[in-house]
Each structure stands twice: as C-alpha cells, then as structure tokens.
mmCIF file of C-alpha atoms in Angstrom:
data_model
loop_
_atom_site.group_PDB
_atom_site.id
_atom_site.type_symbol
_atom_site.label_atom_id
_atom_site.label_comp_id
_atom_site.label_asym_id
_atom_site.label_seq_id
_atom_site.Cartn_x
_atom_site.Cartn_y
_atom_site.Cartn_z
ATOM 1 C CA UNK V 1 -84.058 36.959 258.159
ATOM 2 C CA UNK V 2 -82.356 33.484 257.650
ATOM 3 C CA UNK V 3 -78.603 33.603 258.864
ATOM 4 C CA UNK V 4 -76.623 30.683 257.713
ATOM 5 C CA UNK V 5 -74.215 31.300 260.309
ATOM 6 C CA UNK V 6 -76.301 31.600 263.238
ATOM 7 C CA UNK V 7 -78.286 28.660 262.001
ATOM 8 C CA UNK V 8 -74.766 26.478 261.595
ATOM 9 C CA UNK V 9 -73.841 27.263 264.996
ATOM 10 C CA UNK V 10 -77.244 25.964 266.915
ATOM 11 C CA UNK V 11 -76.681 22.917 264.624
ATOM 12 C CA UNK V 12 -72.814 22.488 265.536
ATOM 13 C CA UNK V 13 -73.894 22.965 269.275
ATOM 14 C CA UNK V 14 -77.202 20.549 268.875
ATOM 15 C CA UNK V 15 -74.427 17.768 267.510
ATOM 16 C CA UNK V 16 -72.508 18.548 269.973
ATOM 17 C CA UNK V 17 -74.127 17.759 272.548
ATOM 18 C CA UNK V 18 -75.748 14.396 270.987
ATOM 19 C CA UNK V 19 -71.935 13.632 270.351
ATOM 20 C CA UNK V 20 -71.565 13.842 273.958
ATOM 21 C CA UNK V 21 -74.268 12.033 275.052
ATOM 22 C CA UNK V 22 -73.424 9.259 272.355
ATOM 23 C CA UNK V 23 -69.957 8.569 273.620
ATOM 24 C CA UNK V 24 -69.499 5.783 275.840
ATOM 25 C CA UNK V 25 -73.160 4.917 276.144
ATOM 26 C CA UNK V 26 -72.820 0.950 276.411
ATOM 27 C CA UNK V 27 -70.415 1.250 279.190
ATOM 28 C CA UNK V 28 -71.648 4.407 280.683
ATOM 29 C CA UNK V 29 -71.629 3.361 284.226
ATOM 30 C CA UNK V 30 -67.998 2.355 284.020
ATOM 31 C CA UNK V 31 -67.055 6.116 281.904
ATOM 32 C CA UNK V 32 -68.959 7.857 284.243
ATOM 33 C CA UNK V 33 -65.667 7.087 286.494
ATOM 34 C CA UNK V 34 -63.110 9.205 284.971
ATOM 35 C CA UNK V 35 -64.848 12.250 285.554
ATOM 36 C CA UNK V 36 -62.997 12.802 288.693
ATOM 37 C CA UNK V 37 -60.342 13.136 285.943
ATOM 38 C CA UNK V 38 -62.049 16.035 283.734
ATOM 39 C CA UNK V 39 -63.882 17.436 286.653
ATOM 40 C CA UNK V 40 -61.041 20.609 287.196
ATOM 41 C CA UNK V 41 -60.288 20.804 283.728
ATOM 42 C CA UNK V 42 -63.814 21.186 282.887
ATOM 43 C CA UNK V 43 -64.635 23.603 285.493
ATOM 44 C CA UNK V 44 -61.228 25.573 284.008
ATOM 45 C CA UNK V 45 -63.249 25.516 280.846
ATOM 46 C CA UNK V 46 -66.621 26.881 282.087
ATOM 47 C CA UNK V 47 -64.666 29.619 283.705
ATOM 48 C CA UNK V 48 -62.750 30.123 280.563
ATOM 49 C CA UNK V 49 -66.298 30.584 278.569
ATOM 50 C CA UNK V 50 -67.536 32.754 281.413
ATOM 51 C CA UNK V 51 -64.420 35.163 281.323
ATOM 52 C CA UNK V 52 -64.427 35.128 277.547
ATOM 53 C CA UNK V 53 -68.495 36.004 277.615
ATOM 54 C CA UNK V 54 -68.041 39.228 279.542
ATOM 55 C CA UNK V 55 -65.003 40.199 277.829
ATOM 56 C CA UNK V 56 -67.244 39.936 274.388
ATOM 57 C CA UNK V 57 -70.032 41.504 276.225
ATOM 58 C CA UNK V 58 -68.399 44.276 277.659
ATOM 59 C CA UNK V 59 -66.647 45.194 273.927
ATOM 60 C CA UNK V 60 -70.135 45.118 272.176
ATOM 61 C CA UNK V 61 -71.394 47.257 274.916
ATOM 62 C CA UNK V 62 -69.315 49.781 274.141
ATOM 63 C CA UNK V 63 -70.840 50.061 270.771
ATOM 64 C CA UNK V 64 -74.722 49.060 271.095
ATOM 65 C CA UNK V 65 -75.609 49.707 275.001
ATOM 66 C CA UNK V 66 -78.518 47.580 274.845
ATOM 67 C CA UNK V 67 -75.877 45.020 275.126
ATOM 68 C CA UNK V 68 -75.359 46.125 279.214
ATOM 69 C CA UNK V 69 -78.605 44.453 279.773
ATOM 70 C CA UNK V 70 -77.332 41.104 278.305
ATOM 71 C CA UNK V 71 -74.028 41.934 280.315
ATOM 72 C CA UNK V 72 -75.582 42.088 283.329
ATOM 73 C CA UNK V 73 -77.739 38.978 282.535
ATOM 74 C CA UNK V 74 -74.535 37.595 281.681
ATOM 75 C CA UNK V 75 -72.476 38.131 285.142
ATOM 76 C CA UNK V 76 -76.192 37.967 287.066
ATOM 77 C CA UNK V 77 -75.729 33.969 286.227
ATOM 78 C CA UNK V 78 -72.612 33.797 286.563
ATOM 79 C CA UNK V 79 -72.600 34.989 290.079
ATOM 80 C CA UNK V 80 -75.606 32.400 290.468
ATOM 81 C CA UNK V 81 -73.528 29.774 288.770
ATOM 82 C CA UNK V 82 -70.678 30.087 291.290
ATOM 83 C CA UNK V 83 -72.399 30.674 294.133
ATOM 84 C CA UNK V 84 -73.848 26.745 293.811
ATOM 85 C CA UNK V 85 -72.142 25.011 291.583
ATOM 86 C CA UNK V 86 -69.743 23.329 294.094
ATOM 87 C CA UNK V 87 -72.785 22.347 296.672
ATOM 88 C CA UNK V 88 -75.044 20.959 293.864
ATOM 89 C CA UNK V 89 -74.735 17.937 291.925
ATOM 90 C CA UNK V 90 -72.793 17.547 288.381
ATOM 91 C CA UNK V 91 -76.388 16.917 286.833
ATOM 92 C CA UNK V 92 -77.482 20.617 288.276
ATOM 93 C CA UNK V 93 -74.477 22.095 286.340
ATOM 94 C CA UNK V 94 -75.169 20.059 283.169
ATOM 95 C CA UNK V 95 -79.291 21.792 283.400
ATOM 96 C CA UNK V 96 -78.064 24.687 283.598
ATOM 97 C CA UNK V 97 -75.285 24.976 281.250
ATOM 98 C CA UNK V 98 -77.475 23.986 278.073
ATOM 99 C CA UNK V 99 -79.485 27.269 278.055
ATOM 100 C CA UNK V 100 -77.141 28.877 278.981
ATOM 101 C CA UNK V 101 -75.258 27.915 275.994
ATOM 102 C CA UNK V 102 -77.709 28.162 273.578
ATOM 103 C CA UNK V 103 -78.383 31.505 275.069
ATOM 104 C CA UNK V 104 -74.618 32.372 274.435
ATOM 105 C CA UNK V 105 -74.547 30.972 270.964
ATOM 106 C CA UNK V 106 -77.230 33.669 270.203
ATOM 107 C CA UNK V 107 -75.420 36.714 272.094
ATOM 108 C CA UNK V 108 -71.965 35.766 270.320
ATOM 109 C CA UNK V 109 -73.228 35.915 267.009
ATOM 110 C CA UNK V 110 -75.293 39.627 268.096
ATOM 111 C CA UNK V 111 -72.105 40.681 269.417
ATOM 112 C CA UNK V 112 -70.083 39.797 266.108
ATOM 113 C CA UNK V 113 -72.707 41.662 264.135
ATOM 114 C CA UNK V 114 -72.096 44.317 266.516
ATOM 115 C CA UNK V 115 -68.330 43.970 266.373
ATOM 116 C CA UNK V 116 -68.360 43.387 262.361
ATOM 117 C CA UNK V 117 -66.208 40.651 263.046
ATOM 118 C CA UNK V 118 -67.014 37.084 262.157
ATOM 119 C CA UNK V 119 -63.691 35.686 263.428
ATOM 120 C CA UNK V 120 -65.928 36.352 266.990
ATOM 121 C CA UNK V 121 -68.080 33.545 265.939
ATOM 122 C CA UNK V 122 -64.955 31.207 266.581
ATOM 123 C CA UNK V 123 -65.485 31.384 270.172
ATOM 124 C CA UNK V 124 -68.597 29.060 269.621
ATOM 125 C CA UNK V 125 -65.953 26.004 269.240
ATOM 126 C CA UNK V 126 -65.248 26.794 272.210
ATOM 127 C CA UNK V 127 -68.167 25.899 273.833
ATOM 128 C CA UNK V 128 -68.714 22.856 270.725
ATOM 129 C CA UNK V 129 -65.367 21.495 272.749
ATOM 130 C CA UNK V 130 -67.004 21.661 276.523
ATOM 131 C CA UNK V 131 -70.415 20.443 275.353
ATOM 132 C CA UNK V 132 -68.967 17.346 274.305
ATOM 133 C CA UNK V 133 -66.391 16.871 277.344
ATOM 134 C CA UNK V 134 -69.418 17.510 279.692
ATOM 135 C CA UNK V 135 -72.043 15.623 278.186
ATOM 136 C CA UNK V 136 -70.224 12.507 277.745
ATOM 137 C CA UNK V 137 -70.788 12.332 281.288
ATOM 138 C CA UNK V 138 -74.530 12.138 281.522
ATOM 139 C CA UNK V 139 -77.041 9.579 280.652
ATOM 140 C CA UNK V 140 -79.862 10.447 278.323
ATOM 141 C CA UNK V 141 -82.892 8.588 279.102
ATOM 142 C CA UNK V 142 -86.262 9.595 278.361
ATOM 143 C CA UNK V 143 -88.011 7.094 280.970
ATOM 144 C CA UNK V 144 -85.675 9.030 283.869
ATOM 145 C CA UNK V 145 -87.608 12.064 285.523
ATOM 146 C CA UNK V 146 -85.104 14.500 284.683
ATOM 147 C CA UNK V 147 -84.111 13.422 281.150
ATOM 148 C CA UNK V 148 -80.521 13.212 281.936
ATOM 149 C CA UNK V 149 -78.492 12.003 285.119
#
C-alpha cells in the first residue's frame, strides 16, 4: 500500500544526504578541516539517535512483540557500532550509518503505526539534521573505489 508519509521521509533523508554531500564540494579539501570541530558534537548526535531508537523500540515492543526482534537488531549494532567506531576511520562510520538510517526511517514509521502516533515520525528530522552535518564531510566520487571518502 502506498504511504505518503513513509515515502516523504526516504525522500527527505535521500536529499539529505545529497545536501550533505553538495555542501562545500569546490573547496572540499579545505572543509574537510573543521571536522575536528563537529567530530564530538556529531558523535553526541549519533548517540542521541541511538538512545532515542531503543527508547521507540522498546515502547512499540510493548504493544507488537515482533518489535523485540528489531530491538535487539537495534542494540545488536549498536553494540557493534561502539565497539569500533573510535579505532576505524570517519569513512567506516559514514558506510555504516546510511543503512542504518534508512533502516531506521522504516522502523520509526512501523513503530508510529504501532504507537498511533504520527508526531513519532518527527524523530526522522532528527536524523535529516545528522545526515547533512555528517555528509558534508565526505567526498562523493564515483571513479573512487569506495564511492565516498
């Protein structure tokens, strides 16, 4: 069944992230500099979509307990998240964080259904807001081997 809002969020999150890699793309070398400034603040943010995840998660749980399996998908990453994200490279957090995302944007809306409130659907900004702090960051190339550095 077609879901306008469902459909508006993976479009919001899609610009999102081409807003991010659009920014400061003639003088990305020289941007690329400031991240030591964001790098905290951006981790607080991760964290802060992390928290808010299992929070939702746990709530919708309560209700439809199919949900525990995407809860403990949910924390299962996270662990995995934490447990390398300082050790690995900014570029290995960006990877991972997209499907993770997009994987998010999908369990929000479930969980609002769930819920029967749309106001949950909000918390997608959240992750709009990140996507383009991050992203801003990398370098889109489709000659590199990854895609993105």
């Amino acid at each position: 069944m077609f879901n306008p809002i469902l459909l508006t969020s993976f479009i919001l999150y899609i610009a999102a992230l081409l807003i991010g890699f659009k920014i400061g793309k003639k003088n990305k070398k020289k941007h690329n500099k400031l991240y030591k400034r964001f790098k905290w603040p951006l981790y607080a943010l991760i964290y802060i979509i992390f928290f808010l995840s299992i929070y939702l998660l746990y709530e919708a749980q309560k209700l439809q307990p199919m949900m525990s399996f995407i809860l403990v998908l949910n924390v299962m990453f996270i662990m995995y998240f934490s447990a390398f994200t300082f050790k690995e490279t900014r570029c290995w957090k960006q990877h991972r964080m997209i499907p993770y995302n997009f994987l998010l944007i999908l369990a929000i809306y479930i969980c609002s259904e769930i819920l029967a409130d749309i106001r949950i659907n909000y918390f997608v900004f959240l992750i709009i807001v990140y996507s383009i702090l991050e992203f801003q960051f990398a370098i889109f190339s489709y000659k590199q081997k990854l895609i993105w550095d």
